[in-house]
Short mmCIF file of C-alpha atoms and ligand atoms in Angstrom, two decimals:
data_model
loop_
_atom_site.label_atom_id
_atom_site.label_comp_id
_atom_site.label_asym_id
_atom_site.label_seq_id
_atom_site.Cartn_x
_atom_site.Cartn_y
_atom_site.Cartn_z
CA UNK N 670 53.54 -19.82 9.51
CA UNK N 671 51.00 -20.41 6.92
CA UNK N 672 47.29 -19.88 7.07
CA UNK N 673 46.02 -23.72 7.60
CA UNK N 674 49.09 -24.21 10.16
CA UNK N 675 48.22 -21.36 12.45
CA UNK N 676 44.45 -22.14 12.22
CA UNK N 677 45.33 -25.85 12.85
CA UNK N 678 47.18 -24.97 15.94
CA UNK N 679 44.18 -22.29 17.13
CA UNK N 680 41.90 -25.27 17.14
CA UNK N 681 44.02 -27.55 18.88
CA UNK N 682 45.37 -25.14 21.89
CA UNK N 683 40.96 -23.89 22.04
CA UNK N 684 40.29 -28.07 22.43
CA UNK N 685 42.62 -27.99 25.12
CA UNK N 686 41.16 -24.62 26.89
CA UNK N 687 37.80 -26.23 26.57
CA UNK N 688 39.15 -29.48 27.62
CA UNK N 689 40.60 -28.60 30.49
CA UNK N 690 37.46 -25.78 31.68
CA UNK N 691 35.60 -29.23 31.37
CA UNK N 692 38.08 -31.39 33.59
CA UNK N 693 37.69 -28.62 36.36
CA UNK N 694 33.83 -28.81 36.17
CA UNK N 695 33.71 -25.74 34.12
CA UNK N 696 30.73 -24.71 31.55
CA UNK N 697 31.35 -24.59 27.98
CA UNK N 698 32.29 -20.85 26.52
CA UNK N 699 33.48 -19.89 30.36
CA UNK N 700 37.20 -19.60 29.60
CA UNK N 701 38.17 -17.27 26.61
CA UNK N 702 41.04 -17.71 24.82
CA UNK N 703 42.28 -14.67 24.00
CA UNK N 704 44.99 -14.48 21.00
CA UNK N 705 47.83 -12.30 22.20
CA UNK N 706 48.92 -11.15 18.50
CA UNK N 707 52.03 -8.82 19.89
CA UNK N 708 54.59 -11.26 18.02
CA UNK N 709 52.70 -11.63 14.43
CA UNK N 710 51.36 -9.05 11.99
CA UNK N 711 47.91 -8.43 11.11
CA UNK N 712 47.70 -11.15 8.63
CA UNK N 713 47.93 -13.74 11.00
CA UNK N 714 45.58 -12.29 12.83
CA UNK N 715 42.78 -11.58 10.13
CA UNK N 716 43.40 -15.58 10.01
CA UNK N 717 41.54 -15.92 13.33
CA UNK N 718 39.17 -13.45 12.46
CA UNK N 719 38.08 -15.42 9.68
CA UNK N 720 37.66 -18.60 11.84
CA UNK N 721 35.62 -16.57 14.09
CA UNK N 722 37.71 -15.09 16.76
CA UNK N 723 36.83 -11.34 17.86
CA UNK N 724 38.92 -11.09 20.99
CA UNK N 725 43.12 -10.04 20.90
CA UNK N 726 45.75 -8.71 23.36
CA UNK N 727 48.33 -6.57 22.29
CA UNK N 728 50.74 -5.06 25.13
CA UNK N 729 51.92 -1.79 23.51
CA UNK N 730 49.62 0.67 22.20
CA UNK N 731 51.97 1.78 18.90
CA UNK N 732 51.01 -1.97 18.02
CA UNK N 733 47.88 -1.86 19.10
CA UNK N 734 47.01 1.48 17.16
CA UNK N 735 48.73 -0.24 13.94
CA UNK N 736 46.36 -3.11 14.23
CA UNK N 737 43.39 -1.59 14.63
CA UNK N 738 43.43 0.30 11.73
CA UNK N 739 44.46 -2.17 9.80
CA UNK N 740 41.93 -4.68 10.51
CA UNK N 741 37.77 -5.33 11.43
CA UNK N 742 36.23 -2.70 13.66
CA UNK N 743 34.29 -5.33 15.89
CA UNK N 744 37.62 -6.63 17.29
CA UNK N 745 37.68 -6.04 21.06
CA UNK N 746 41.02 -5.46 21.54
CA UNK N 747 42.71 -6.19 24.99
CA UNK N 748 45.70 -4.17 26.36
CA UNK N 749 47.72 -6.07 28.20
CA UNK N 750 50.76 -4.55 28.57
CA UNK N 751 52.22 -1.44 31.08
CA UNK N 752 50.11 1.36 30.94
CA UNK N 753 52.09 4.85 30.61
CA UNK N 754 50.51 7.68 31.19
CA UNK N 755 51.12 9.75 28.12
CA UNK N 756 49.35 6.59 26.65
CA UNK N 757 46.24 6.30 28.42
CA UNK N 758 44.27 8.92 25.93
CA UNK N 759 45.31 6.55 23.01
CA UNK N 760 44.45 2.98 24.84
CA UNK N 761 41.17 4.11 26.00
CA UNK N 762 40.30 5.34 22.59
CA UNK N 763 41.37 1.92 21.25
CA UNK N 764 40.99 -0.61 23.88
CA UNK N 765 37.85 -2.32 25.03
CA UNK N 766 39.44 -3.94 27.93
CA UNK N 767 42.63 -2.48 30.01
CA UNK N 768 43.93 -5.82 32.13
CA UNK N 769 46.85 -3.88 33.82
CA UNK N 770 45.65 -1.17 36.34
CA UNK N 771 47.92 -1.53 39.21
CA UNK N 772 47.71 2.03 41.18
CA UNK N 773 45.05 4.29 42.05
CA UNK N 774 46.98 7.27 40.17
CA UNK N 775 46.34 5.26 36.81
CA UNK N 776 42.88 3.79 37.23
CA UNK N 777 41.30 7.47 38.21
CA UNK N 778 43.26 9.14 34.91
CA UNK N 779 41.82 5.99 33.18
CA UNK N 780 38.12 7.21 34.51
CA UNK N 781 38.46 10.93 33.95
CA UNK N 782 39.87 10.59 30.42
CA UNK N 783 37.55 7.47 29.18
CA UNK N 784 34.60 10.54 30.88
CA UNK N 785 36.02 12.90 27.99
CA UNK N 786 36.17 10.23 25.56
CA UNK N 787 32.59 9.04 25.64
CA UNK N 788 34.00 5.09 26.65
CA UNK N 789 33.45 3.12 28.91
CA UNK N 790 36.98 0.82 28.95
CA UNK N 791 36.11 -2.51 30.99
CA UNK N 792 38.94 -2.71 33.38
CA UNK N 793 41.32 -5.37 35.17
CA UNK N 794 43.32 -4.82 38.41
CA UNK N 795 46.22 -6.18 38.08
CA UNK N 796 47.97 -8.08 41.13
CA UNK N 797 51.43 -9.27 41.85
CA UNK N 798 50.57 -12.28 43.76
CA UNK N 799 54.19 -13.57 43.43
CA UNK N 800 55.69 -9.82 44.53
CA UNK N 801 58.01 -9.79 42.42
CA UNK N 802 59.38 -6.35 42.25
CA UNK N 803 60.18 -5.69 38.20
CA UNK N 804 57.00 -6.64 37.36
CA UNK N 805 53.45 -4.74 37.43
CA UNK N 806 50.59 -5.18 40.10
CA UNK N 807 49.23 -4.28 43.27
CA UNK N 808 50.43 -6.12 46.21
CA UNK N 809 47.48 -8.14 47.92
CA UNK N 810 47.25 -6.10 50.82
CA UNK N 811 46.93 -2.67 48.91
CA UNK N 812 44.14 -4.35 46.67
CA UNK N 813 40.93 -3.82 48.77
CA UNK N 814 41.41 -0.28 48.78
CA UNK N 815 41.88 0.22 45.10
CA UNK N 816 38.67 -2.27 44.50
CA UNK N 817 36.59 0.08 46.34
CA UNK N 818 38.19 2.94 44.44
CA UNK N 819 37.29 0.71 40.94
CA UNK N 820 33.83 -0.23 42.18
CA UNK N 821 33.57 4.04 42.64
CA UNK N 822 34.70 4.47 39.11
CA UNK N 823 31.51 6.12 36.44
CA UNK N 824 33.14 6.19 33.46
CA UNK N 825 34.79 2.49 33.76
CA UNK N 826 33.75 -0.79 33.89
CA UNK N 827 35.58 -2.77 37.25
CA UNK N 828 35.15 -6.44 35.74
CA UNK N 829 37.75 -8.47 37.49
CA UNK N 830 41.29 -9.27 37.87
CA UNK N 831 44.62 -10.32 36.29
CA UNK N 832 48.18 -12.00 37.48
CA UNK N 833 51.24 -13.35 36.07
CA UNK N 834 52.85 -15.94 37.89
CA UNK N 835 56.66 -15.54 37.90
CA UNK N 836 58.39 -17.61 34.30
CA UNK N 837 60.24 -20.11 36.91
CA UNK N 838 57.18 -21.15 38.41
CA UNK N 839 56.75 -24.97 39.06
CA UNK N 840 52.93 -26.10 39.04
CA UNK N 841 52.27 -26.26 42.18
CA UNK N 842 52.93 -22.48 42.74
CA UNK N 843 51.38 -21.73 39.53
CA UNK N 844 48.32 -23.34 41.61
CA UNK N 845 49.42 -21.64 44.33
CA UNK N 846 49.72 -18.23 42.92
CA UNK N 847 46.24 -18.55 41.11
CA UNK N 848 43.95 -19.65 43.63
CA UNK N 849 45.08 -16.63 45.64
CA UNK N 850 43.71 -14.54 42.73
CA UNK N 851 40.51 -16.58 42.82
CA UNK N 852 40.29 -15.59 46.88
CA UNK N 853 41.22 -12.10 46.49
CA UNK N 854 38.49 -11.55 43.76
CA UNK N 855 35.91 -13.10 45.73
CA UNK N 856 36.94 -10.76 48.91
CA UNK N 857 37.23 -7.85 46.47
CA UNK N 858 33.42 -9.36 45.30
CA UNK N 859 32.54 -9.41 49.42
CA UNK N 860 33.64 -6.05 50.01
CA UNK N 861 32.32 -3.76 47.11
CA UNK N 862 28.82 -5.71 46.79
CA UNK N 863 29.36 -6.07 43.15
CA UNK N 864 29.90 -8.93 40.73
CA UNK N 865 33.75 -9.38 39.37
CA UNK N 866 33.49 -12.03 37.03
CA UNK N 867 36.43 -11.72 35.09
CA UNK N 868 40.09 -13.78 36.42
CA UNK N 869 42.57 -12.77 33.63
CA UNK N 870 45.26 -15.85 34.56
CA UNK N 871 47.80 -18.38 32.61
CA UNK N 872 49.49 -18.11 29.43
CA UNK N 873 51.22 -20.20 27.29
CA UNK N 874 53.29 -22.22 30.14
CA UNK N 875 50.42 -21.91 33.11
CA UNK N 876 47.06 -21.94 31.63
CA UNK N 877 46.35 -25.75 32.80
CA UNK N 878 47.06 -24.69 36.17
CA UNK N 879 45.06 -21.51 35.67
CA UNK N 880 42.22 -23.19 34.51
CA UNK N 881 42.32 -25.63 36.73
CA UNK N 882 41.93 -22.22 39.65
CA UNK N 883 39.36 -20.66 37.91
CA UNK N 884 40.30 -18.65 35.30
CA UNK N 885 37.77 -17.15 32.93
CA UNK N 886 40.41 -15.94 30.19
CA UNK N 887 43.77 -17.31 29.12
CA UNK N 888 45.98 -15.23 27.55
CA UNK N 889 48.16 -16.66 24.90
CA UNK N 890 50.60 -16.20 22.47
CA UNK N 891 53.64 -18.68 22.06
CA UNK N 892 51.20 -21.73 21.58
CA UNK N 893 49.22 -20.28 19.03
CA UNK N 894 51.59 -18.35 16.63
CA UNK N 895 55.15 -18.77 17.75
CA UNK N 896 56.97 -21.35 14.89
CA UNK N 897 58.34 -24.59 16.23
C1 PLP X 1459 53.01 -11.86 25.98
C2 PLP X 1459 52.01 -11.93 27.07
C3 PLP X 1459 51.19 -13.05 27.21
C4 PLP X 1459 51.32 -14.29 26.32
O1 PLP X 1459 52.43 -15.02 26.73
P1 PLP X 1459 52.81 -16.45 26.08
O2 PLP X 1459 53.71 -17.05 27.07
O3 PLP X 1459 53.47 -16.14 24.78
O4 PLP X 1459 51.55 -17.21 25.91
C5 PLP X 1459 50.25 -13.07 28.22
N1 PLP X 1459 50.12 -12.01 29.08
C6 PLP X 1459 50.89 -10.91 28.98
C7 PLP X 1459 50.69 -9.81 29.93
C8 PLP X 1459 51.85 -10.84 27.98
O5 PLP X 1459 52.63 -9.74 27.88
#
């Protein structure tokens, strides 16, 4: 896709993020739009950067590595993706954000290595609201635990929580499946006296209904740089 093109359709899926945040009684600049770049090479992302855009996700961290180095050093990059542990050393070093802690085992390696690092990653529970098995997440009932742990946690910063709602999900369970993240973050919120502002929900397929729930940052790819 050429440069104009993919700037072109930037602008028009941001007037719909904003749109929409404004239909659900939203403030302006509440939902980010985060460019998930893990389809497109760092050209078409240094074509974002130039219009202003300092937020990406990337779900792998040999990706994510590549990109870095190739590109500005005030991108906040956002891992997205399945955290291994032979990767965490590399993803805290290169991530500002980590949206996919799902199990205590992970988020205290995150915290002891991000301790030897000198970072401070912000970090994202991740919850399978939907329970579907293959994918990643906490079940709802094993979250409050694993909040408290997070809200425990020196070296990282506990900001909030992400879901995915299953691909074959019809609106009103996308609604469904999204408002439950909105309660379980204000329980989570309740319970470890601190504030969680970040909701991580809705991509390219959900983010109206995501929106529409509460979510503070969108994560998209398709609509931005996938060719039609
Ligand atoms: C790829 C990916 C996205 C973006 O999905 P699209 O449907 O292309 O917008 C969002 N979140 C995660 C975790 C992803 O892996």
């Amino acid at each position: 896709m050429n440069a104009e093109k993919l700037a072109a359709r930037y602008r028009r899926i941001l007037a719909s993020v904003k749109r929409r945040a404004a239909d659900a009684g939203r403030a302006e600049g509440d939902v980010l739009l985060l460019p998930v770049s893990k389809t497109v090479d760092v050209d078409a992302v240094r074509v974002l950067y130039d219009l202003g855009v300092r937020d990406f996700g990337e779900n792998r961290e040999p990706e994510l590595a590549r990109k870095r180095s190739a590109l500005p050093d005030d991108i906040r990059w956002h891992f997205i993706g399945r955290l291994q542990s032979n990767k965490i050393r590399k993803v805290v070093r290169l991530a500002a954000v980590i949206h996919s802690v799902d199990s205590e085992d992970l988020l205290l390696r995150i915290d002891r290595i991000a301790g030897e690092e000198g970072r401070t990653p912000e970090v994202l529970l991740e919850v399978s609201v939907a329970g579907e098995e293959q994918k990643g997440g906490v079940a709802p009932a094993e979250l409050p635990a694993l909040a408290e742990r997070a809200a425990r946690c020196s070296n990282l910063r506990f900001a909030g929580l992400m879901t995915m709602a299953p691909l074959d999900a019809e609106e009103e369970r996308q609604r469904g499946i999204f408002a439950e993240l909105a309660a379980l973050r204000d329980a989570a919120e309740a319970r470890t006296g601190m504030k969680l502002p970040v909701l991580s929900m809705g991509m390219t397929r959900d983010y109206p209904a995501a929106i529409a729930c509460g979510a503070t940052l969108v994560r998209i790819g398709t609509a931005i740089f996938a060719e039609d």
